[in-house]
Amino acid sequence: MNIENVHLVYFSATYTTRKVVRAVAARLPGTVVEHDITALEPPDDVALSDRGDLMVVGVPVYAGRVPVMAADALLRFRGRGTPAIAVCVYGNRAYDDALVELCDLLGDGGFGVVAAGAFVARHSIFTSIAAGRPDEADMAAIGRFGDACASLLASLPSVYGLVPPAVPGNRPYKTPGAIPIYPSGSRKKCTHCELCVRLCPVHAISPLRPTRTDGNICMSCGRCVEVCSQHTRCFSGMMYKMAQRKITKLCRERKEPEWYLAGR
């Protein structure tokens, strides 16, 4: 296949998923067009063809699943036998059913998944877990994955007749759990710059009280913590500490990148 345009689609609250998929795209032929779907406002409809187009999609794993916002946004992208690469990024616990769910979403949208990969980044809530990842070894692996994707695409006339990647996961997908942990800020340190207000994907922070978070709509993505210039926003409290101890025990063993290629 002759790839002319690489449509890079990502949901990346703390910017690590974006880093991963950009590294994949850097090893692929074609001009990169980015689509950031980390926002409450839906993206414009995008129709891709089977001639010259490739879509690379990256999402984080939230409770073992694709974030609902990301899944909804992906419905705006329609393929017509268009090749696609699925990427999920998780915080060193497990990616559970997220990767198979992402592949299913792409298949239902008219895309042919040629490759799928799962990579580790710093946990977005418990940031001591997988701190510093993706590290040098991870980035090298991501590069190898991108090279494998490029080689496979170059060898294929089209996606028709391909055997989809044998991605682990369950159907039906697991029911995602929810931990009622939400970040907040310090009134003493907050400068009311409102960066967190503007960048919160679900508008859970009011400009009138930027140190507060609306727990009814917050999805605990960690973006406000990531972008706070005063480092005043954070997750805290007894429930957070209890959950942190539990999750940390589950994440002690370093997980390595995994990927799967389509067959013929």
mmCIF file of C-alpha atoms in Angstrom:
data_model
loop_
_atom_site.group_PDB
_atom_site.id
_atom_site.type_symbol
_atom_site.label_atom_id
_atom_site.label_comp_id
_atom_site.label_asym_id
_atom_site.label_seq_id
_atom_site.Cartn_x
_atom_site.Cartn_y
_atom_site.Cartn_z
ATOM 1 C CA MET A 1 0.000 0.000 0.000
ATOM 2 C CA ASN A 2 1.151 3.486 -0.818
ATOM 3 C CA ILE A 3 0.598 5.630 2.281
ATOM 4 C CA GLU A 4 0.366 9.359 1.590
ATOM 5 C CA ASN A 5 -1.505 10.636 4.669
ATOM 6 C CA VAL A 6 -1.161 9.425 8.259
ATOM 7 C CA HIS A 7 -4.143 10.569 10.318
ATOM 8 C CA LEU A 8 -2.897 10.587 13.900
ATOM 9 C CA VAL A 9 -5.882 10.445 16.262
ATOM 10 C CA TYR A 10 -5.338 10.522 20.005
ATOM 11 C CA PHE A 11 -7.041 11.032 23.342
ATOM 12 C CA SER A 12 -4.253 12.148 25.652
ATOM 13 C CA ALA A 13 -5.121 13.909 28.895
ATOM 14 C CA THR A 14 -1.576 13.917 30.289
ATOM 15 C CA TYR A 15 0.146 13.926 26.878
ATOM 16 C CA THR A 16 1.877 10.546 27.182
ATOM 17 C CA THR A 17 -0.434 8.810 24.705
ATOM 18 C CA ARG A 18 0.308 11.622 22.254
ATOM 19 C CA LYS A 19 4.031 11.046 22.779
ATOM 20 C CA VAL A 20 3.665 7.340 22.039
ATOM 21 C CA VAL A 21 1.612 7.662 18.853
ATOM 22 C CA ARG A 22 3.807 10.467 17.542
ATOM 23 C CA ALA A 23 6.779 8.132 17.942
ATOM 24 C CA VAL A 24 4.917 5.448 15.983
ATOM 25 C CA ALA A 25 3.974 7.900 13.236
ATOM 26 C CA ALA A 26 7.583 9.069 12.954
ATOM 27 C CA ARG A 27 8.497 5.636 11.547
ATOM 28 C CA LEU A 28 5.725 5.618 8.944
ATOM 29 C CA PRO A 29 5.657 7.049 5.418
ATOM 30 C CA GLY A 30 3.305 9.884 4.559
ATOM 31 C CA THR A 31 2.334 13.318 5.796
ATOM 32 C CA VAL A 32 1.039 13.371 9.374
ATOM 33 C CA VAL A 33 -2.274 15.095 10.129
ATOM 34 C CA GLU A 34 -3.097 15.251 13.853
ATOM 35 C CA HIS A 35 -6.585 14.969 15.357
ATOM 36 C CA ASP A 36 -6.674 15.648 19.115
ATOM 37 C CA ILE A 37 -9.955 14.220 20.451
ATOM 38 C CA THR A 38 -9.239 15.087 24.098
ATOM 39 C CA ALA A 39 -12.144 17.500 24.356
ATOM 40 C CA LEU A 40 -15.820 17.539 25.199
ATOM 41 C CA GLU A 41 -16.611 19.190 21.874
ATOM 42 C CA PRO A 42 -16.901 16.493 19.173
ATOM 43 C CA PRO A 43 -14.453 16.630 16.278
ATOM 44 C CA ASP A 44 -15.614 17.288 12.748
ATOM 45 C CA ASP A 45 -16.569 14.242 10.713
ATOM 46 C CA VAL A 46 -13.573 12.760 8.906
ATOM 47 C CA ALA A 47 -13.929 10.348 5.995
ATOM 48 C CA LEU A 48 -10.851 8.392 4.965
ATOM 49 C CA SER A 49 -10.307 6.359 1.825
ATOM 50 C CA ASP A 50 -8.589 3.078 1.044
ATOM 51 C CA ARG A 51 -6.127 4.822 -1.248
ATOM 52 C CA GLY A 52 -3.285 6.623 0.431
ATOM 53 C CA ASP A 53 -4.820 7.069 3.892
ATOM 54 C CA LEU A 54 -3.749 5.437 7.161
ATOM 55 C CA MET A 55 -5.185 6.068 10.612
ATOM 56 C CA VAL A 56 -3.132 5.641 13.792
ATOM 57 C CA VAL A 57 -5.285 5.795 16.921
ATOM 58 C CA GLY A 58 -3.997 6.130 20.468
ATOM 59 C CA VAL A 59 -6.066 6.007 23.651
ATOM 60 C CA PRO A 60 -5.272 5.613 27.348
ATOM 61 C CA VAL A 61 -6.691 2.727 29.338
ATOM 62 C CA TYR A 62 -9.204 3.774 31.985
ATOM 63 C CA ALA A 63 -10.296 0.917 34.267
ATOM 64 C CA GLY A 64 -9.429 -1.603 31.586
ATOM 65 C CA ARG A 65 -11.469 0.069 28.848
ATOM 66 C CA VAL A 66 -11.328 2.750 26.170
ATOM 67 C CA PRO A 67 -12.490 6.059 27.707
ATOM 68 C CA VAL A 68 -16.126 6.676 26.809
ATOM 69 C CA MET A 69 -15.283 10.129 25.446
ATOM 70 C CA ALA A 70 -12.669 8.646 23.141
ATOM 71 C CA ALA A 71 -15.003 5.904 21.930
ATOM 72 C CA ASP A 72 -17.694 8.478 21.152
ATOM 73 C CA ALA A 73 -15.248 10.721 19.293
ATOM 74 C CA LEU A 74 -14.000 7.838 17.165
ATOM 75 C CA LEU A 75 -17.506 7.440 15.750
ATOM 76 C CA ARG A 76 -16.790 10.634 13.781
ATOM 77 C CA PHE A 77 -14.060 8.894 11.789
ATOM 78 C CA ARG A 78 -15.226 6.688 8.946
ATOM 79 C CA GLY A 79 -13.061 4.414 6.876
ATOM 80 C CA ARG A 80 -13.620 2.588 3.621
ATOM 81 C CA GLY A 81 -11.252 -0.297 3.851
ATOM 82 C CA THR A 82 -8.732 2.136 5.317
ATOM 83 C CA PRO A 83 -5.756 0.606 7.151
ATOM 84 C CA ALA A 84 -5.492 1.459 10.837
ATOM 85 C CA ILE A 85 -3.059 0.958 13.696
ATOM 86 C CA ALA A 86 -4.513 0.678 17.219
ATOM 87 C CA VAL A 87 -2.471 1.794 20.229
ATOM 88 C CA CYS A 88 -3.409 1.793 23.896
ATOM 89 C CA VAL A 89 -1.311 3.231 26.713
ATOM 90 C CA TYR A 90 -1.692 2.074 30.313
ATOM 91 C CA GLY A 91 -0.141 2.689 33.715
ATOM 92 C CA ASN A 92 1.650 -0.654 34.220
ATOM 93 C CA ARG A 93 -1.318 -2.506 35.758
ATOM 94 C CA ALA A 94 -3.048 -4.123 32.772
ATOM 95 C CA TYR A 95 -4.745 -3.085 29.585
ATOM 96 C CA ASP A 96 -7.499 -5.669 30.081
ATOM 97 C CA ASP A 97 -10.087 -5.266 27.290
ATOM 98 C CA ALA A 98 -9.077 -1.820 26.041
ATOM 99 C CA LEU A 99 -7.035 -2.917 23.035
ATOM 100 C CA VAL A 100 -9.577 -5.412 21.739
ATOM 101 C CA GLU A 101 -12.306 -2.808 22.270
ATOM 102 C CA LEU A 102 -10.323 -0.251 20.273
ATOM 103 C CA CYS A 103 -9.814 -2.747 17.452
ATOM 104 C CA ASP A 104 -13.549 -3.463 17.428
ATOM 105 C CA LEU A 105 -14.367 0.245 17.279
ATOM 106 C CA LEU A 106 -12.081 0.664 14.303
ATOM 107 C CA GLY A 107 -13.470 -2.382 12.540
ATOM 108 C CA ASP A 108 -17.024 -1.159 13.033
ATOM 109 C CA GLY A 109 -15.960 2.203 11.594
ATOM 110 C CA GLY A 110 -14.846 0.734 8.287
ATOM 111 C CA PHE A 111 -11.145 0.388 9.067
ATOM 112 C CA GLY A 112 -8.931 -2.640 8.639
ATOM 113 C CA VAL A 113 -6.658 -3.028 11.661
ATOM 114 C CA VAL A 114 -3.202 -4.031 10.473
ATOM 115 C CA ALA A 115 -1.446 -3.771 13.838
ATOM 116 C CA ALA A 116 -2.177 -3.157 17.511
ATOM 117 C CA GLY A 117 0.133 -2.287 20.372
ATOM 118 C CA ALA A 118 -0.013 -1.748 24.131
ATOM 119 C CA PHE A 119 2.585 0.463 25.787
ATOM 120 C CA VAL A 120 3.262 1.676 29.325
ATOM 121 C CA ALA A 121 3.391 5.266 30.565
ATOM 122 C CA ARG A 122 3.360 6.891 33.979
ATOM 123 C CA HIS A 123 0.084 6.238 35.779
ATOM 124 C CA SER A 124 -2.116 9.316 35.425
ATOM 125 C CA ILE A 125 -3.548 9.170 38.968
ATOM 126 C CA PHE A 126 -0.850 7.389 40.979
ATOM 127 C CA THR A 127 2.142 9.068 39.358
ATOM 128 C CA SER A 128 4.785 7.173 41.324
ATOM 129 C CA ILE A 129 3.753 4.087 39.338
ATOM 130 C CA ALA A 130 5.727 3.718 36.096
ATOM 131 C CA ALA A 131 7.347 7.100 36.754
ATOM 132 C CA GLY A 132 9.539 8.171 33.859
ATOM 133 C CA ARG A 133 7.852 5.930 31.347
ATOM 134 C CA PRO A 134 7.854 5.698 28.445
ATOM 135 C CA ASP A 135 11.591 5.496 29.055
ATOM 136 C CA GLU A 136 14.454 4.959 26.629
ATOM 137 C CA ALA A 137 13.765 1.234 26.334
ATOM 138 C CA ASP A 138 10.072 1.896 25.746
ATOM 139 C CA MET A 139 10.778 4.461 23.036
ATOM 140 C CA ALA A 140 13.105 2.024 21.289
ATOM 141 C CA ALA A 141 10.363 -0.617 21.366
ATOM 142 C CA ILE A 142 7.821 1.871 20.039
ATOM 143 C CA GLY A 143 10.213 2.593 17.180
ATOM 144 C CA ARG A 144 10.483 -1.119 16.392
ATOM 145 C CA PHE A 145 6.705 -1.376 16.411
ATOM 146 C CA GLY A 146 6.476 1.523 13.970
ATOM 147 C CA ASP A 147 9.071 -0.103 11.718
ATOM 148 C CA ALA A 148 7.145 -3.393 11.773
ATOM 149 C CA CYS A 149 3.963 -1.539 10.832
ATOM 150 C CA ALA A 150 5.724 0.247 7.967
ATOM 151 C CA SER A 151 7.136 -3.023 6.617
ATOM 152 C CA LEU A 152 3.771 -4.747 6.808
ATOM 153 C CA LEU A 153 1.965 -1.893 5.074
ATOM 154 C CA ALA A 154 4.550 -1.833 2.289
ATOM 155 C CA SER A 155 3.958 -5.538 1.642
ATOM 156 C CA LEU A 156 0.164 -5.314 1.402
ATOM 157 C CA PRO A 157 -1.921 -4.420 -1.665
ATOM 158 C CA SER A 158 -4.908 -3.656 0.608
ATOM 159 C CA VAL A 159 -6.471 -4.654 3.930
ATOM 160 C CA TYR A 160 -9.021 -6.935 2.290
ATOM 161 C CA GLY A 161 -8.579 -10.567 3.246
ATOM 162 C CA LEU A 162 -6.295 -9.822 6.188
ATOM 163 C CA VAL A 163 -6.588 -11.866 9.364
ATOM 164 C CA PRO A 164 -6.987 -9.295 12.178
ATOM 165 C CA PRO A 165 -4.310 -9.160 14.890
ATOM 166 C CA ALA A 166 -4.890 -11.732 17.645
ATOM 167 C CA VAL A 167 -5.330 -9.166 20.402
ATOM 168 C CA PRO A 168 -5.985 -10.395 23.968
ATOM 169 C CA GLY A 169 -9.173 -9.332 25.682
ATOM 170 C CA ASN A 170 -12.727 -10.353 26.422
ATOM 171 C CA ARG A 171 -16.044 -9.946 24.668
ATOM 172 C CA PRO A 172 -18.234 -8.793 26.253
ATOM 173 C CA TYR A 173 -15.813 -6.267 27.708
ATOM 174 C CA LYS A 174 -15.320 -5.913 31.435
ATOM 175 C CA THR A 175 -17.551 -3.521 33.336
ATOM 176 C CA PRO A 176 -15.293 -0.607 34.292
ATOM 177 C CA GLY A 177 -15.028 0.175 37.968
ATOM 178 C CA ALA A 178 -14.872 3.691 39.323
ATOM 179 C CA ILE A 179 -12.833 5.126 42.176
ATOM 180 C CA PRO A 180 -14.366 8.379 43.456
ATOM 181 C CA ILE A 181 -11.039 10.205 43.561
ATOM 182 C CA TYR A 182 -10.884 13.716 42.162
ATOM 183 C CA PRO A 183 -8.087 16.295 42.169
ATOM 184 C CA SER A 184 -8.318 19.647 43.878
ATOM 185 C CA GLY A 185 -6.123 22.712 44.317
ATOM 186 C CA SER A 186 -4.777 24.882 47.108
ATOM 187 C CA ARG A 187 -6.465 28.241 47.595
ATOM 188 C CA LYS A 188 -3.205 29.649 48.968
ATOM 189 C CA LYS A 189 -1.122 28.690 45.940
ATOM 190 C CA CYS A 190 -3.662 29.031 43.119
ATOM 191 C CA THR A 191 -3.036 32.125 40.961
ATOM 192 C CA HIS A 192 -6.357 31.836 39.090
ATOM 193 C CA CYS A 193 -4.599 31.509 35.746
ATOM 194 C CA GLU A 194 -7.540 29.281 34.720
ATOM 195 C CA LEU A 195 -5.381 26.988 32.610
ATOM 196 C CA CYS A 196 -6.991 23.983 34.272
ATOM 197 C CA VAL A 197 -10.422 25.480 33.572
ATOM 198 C CA ARG A 198 -9.695 25.838 29.858
ATOM 199 C CA LEU A 199 -8.003 22.483 29.385
ATOM 200 C CA CYS A 200 -10.243 20.180 31.444
ATOM 201 C CA PRO A 201 -11.717 17.809 28.818
ATOM 202 C CA VAL A 202 -15.124 17.661 30.549
ATOM 203 C CA HIS A 203 -15.305 21.206 31.981
ATOM 204 C CA ALA A 204 -15.358 19.956 35.564
ATOM 205 C CA ILE A 205 -13.619 23.082 36.917
ATOM 206 C CA SER A 206 -15.418 26.397 37.311
ATOM 207 C CA PRO A 207 -13.525 29.681 36.733
ATOM 208 C CA LEU A 208 -15.289 30.986 39.837
ATOM 209 C CA ARG A 209 -13.721 28.275 42.012
ATOM 210 C CA PRO A 210 -10.747 26.825 40.137
ATOM 211 C CA THR A 211 -9.491 24.926 43.178
ATOM 212 C CA ARG A 212 -12.681 22.844 43.241
ATOM 213 C CA THR A 213 -13.608 19.938 40.975
ATOM 214 C CA ASP A 214 -17.115 18.794 40.106
ATOM 215 C CA GLY A 215 -17.024 15.124 41.026
ATOM 216 C CA ASN A 216 -20.249 14.487 39.135
ATOM 217 C CA ILE A 217 -18.514 14.928 35.789
ATOM 218 C CA CYS A 218 -14.760 14.625 36.515
ATOM 219 C CA MET A 219 -13.244 11.514 34.932
ATOM 220 C CA SER A 220 -10.016 11.678 36.993
ATOM 221 C CA CYS A 221 -7.881 11.971 33.878
ATOM 222 C CA GLY A 222 -5.200 14.036 35.617
ATOM 223 C CA ARG A 223 -4.927 16.775 33.011
ATOM 224 C CA CYS A 224 -5.467 19.601 35.508
ATOM 225 C CA VAL A 225 -2.695 18.175 37.684
ATOM 226 C CA GLU A 226 -0.407 17.909 34.675
ATOM 227 C CA VAL A 227 -0.915 21.477 33.422
ATOM 228 C CA CYS A 228 -1.018 23.367 36.753
ATOM 229 C CA SER A 229 1.901 25.809 36.612
ATOM 230 C CA GLN A 230 1.903 26.233 40.404
ATOM 231 C CA HIS A 231 1.758 22.480 41.057
ATOM 232 C CA THR A 232 -1.148 23.128 43.383
ATOM 233 C CA ARG A 233 -3.606 20.638 41.899
ATOM 234 C CA CYS A 234 -3.244 17.052 43.047
ATOM 235 C CA PHE A 235 -5.054 13.915 44.102
ATOM 236 C CA SER A 236 -5.148 13.540 47.875
ATOM 237 C CA GLY A 237 -7.171 12.300 50.831
ATOM 238 C CA MET A 238 -7.570 9.065 52.747
ATOM 239 C CA MET A 239 -9.361 7.215 49.935
ATOM 240 C CA TYR A 240 -6.602 8.201 47.526
ATOM 241 C CA LYS A 241 -3.901 6.907 49.887
ATOM 242 C CA MET A 242 -5.732 3.619 50.413
ATOM 243 C CA ALA A 243 -6.213 3.108 46.677
ATOM 244 C CA GLN A 244 -2.595 4.052 46.022
ATOM 245 C CA ARG A 245 -1.308 1.366 48.376
ATOM 246 C CA LYS A 246 -3.514 -1.256 46.748
ATOM 247 C CA ILE A 247 -2.705 -0.312 43.153
ATOM 248 C CA THR A 248 1.018 0.026 43.842
ATOM 249 C CA LYS A 249 1.152 -3.592 45.029
ATOM 250 C CA LEU A 250 -0.489 -4.709 41.784
ATOM 251 C CA CYS A 251 1.961 -2.744 39.641
ATOM 252 C CA ARG A 252 5.327 -3.701 41.113
ATOM 253 C CA GLU A 253 6.396 -5.872 38.192
ATOM 254 C CA ARG A 254 7.521 -3.915 35.157
ATOM 255 C CA LYS A 255 5.272 -4.560 32.177
ATOM 256 C CA GLU A 256 6.859 -4.484 28.744
ATOM 257 C CA PRO A 257 5.461 -3.310 25.394
ATOM 258 C CA GLU A 258 3.360 -5.797 23.466
ATOM 259 C CA TRP A 259 2.159 -5.680 19.888
ATOM 260 C CA TYR A 260 0.301 -7.784 17.381
ATOM 261 C CA LEU A 261 0.291 -7.759 13.580
ATOM 262 C CA ALA A 262 -2.373 -8.829 11.115
ATOM 263 C CA GLY A 263 -1.806 -12.010 9.136
ATOM 264 C CA ARG A 264 -2.499 -13.103 5.597
#
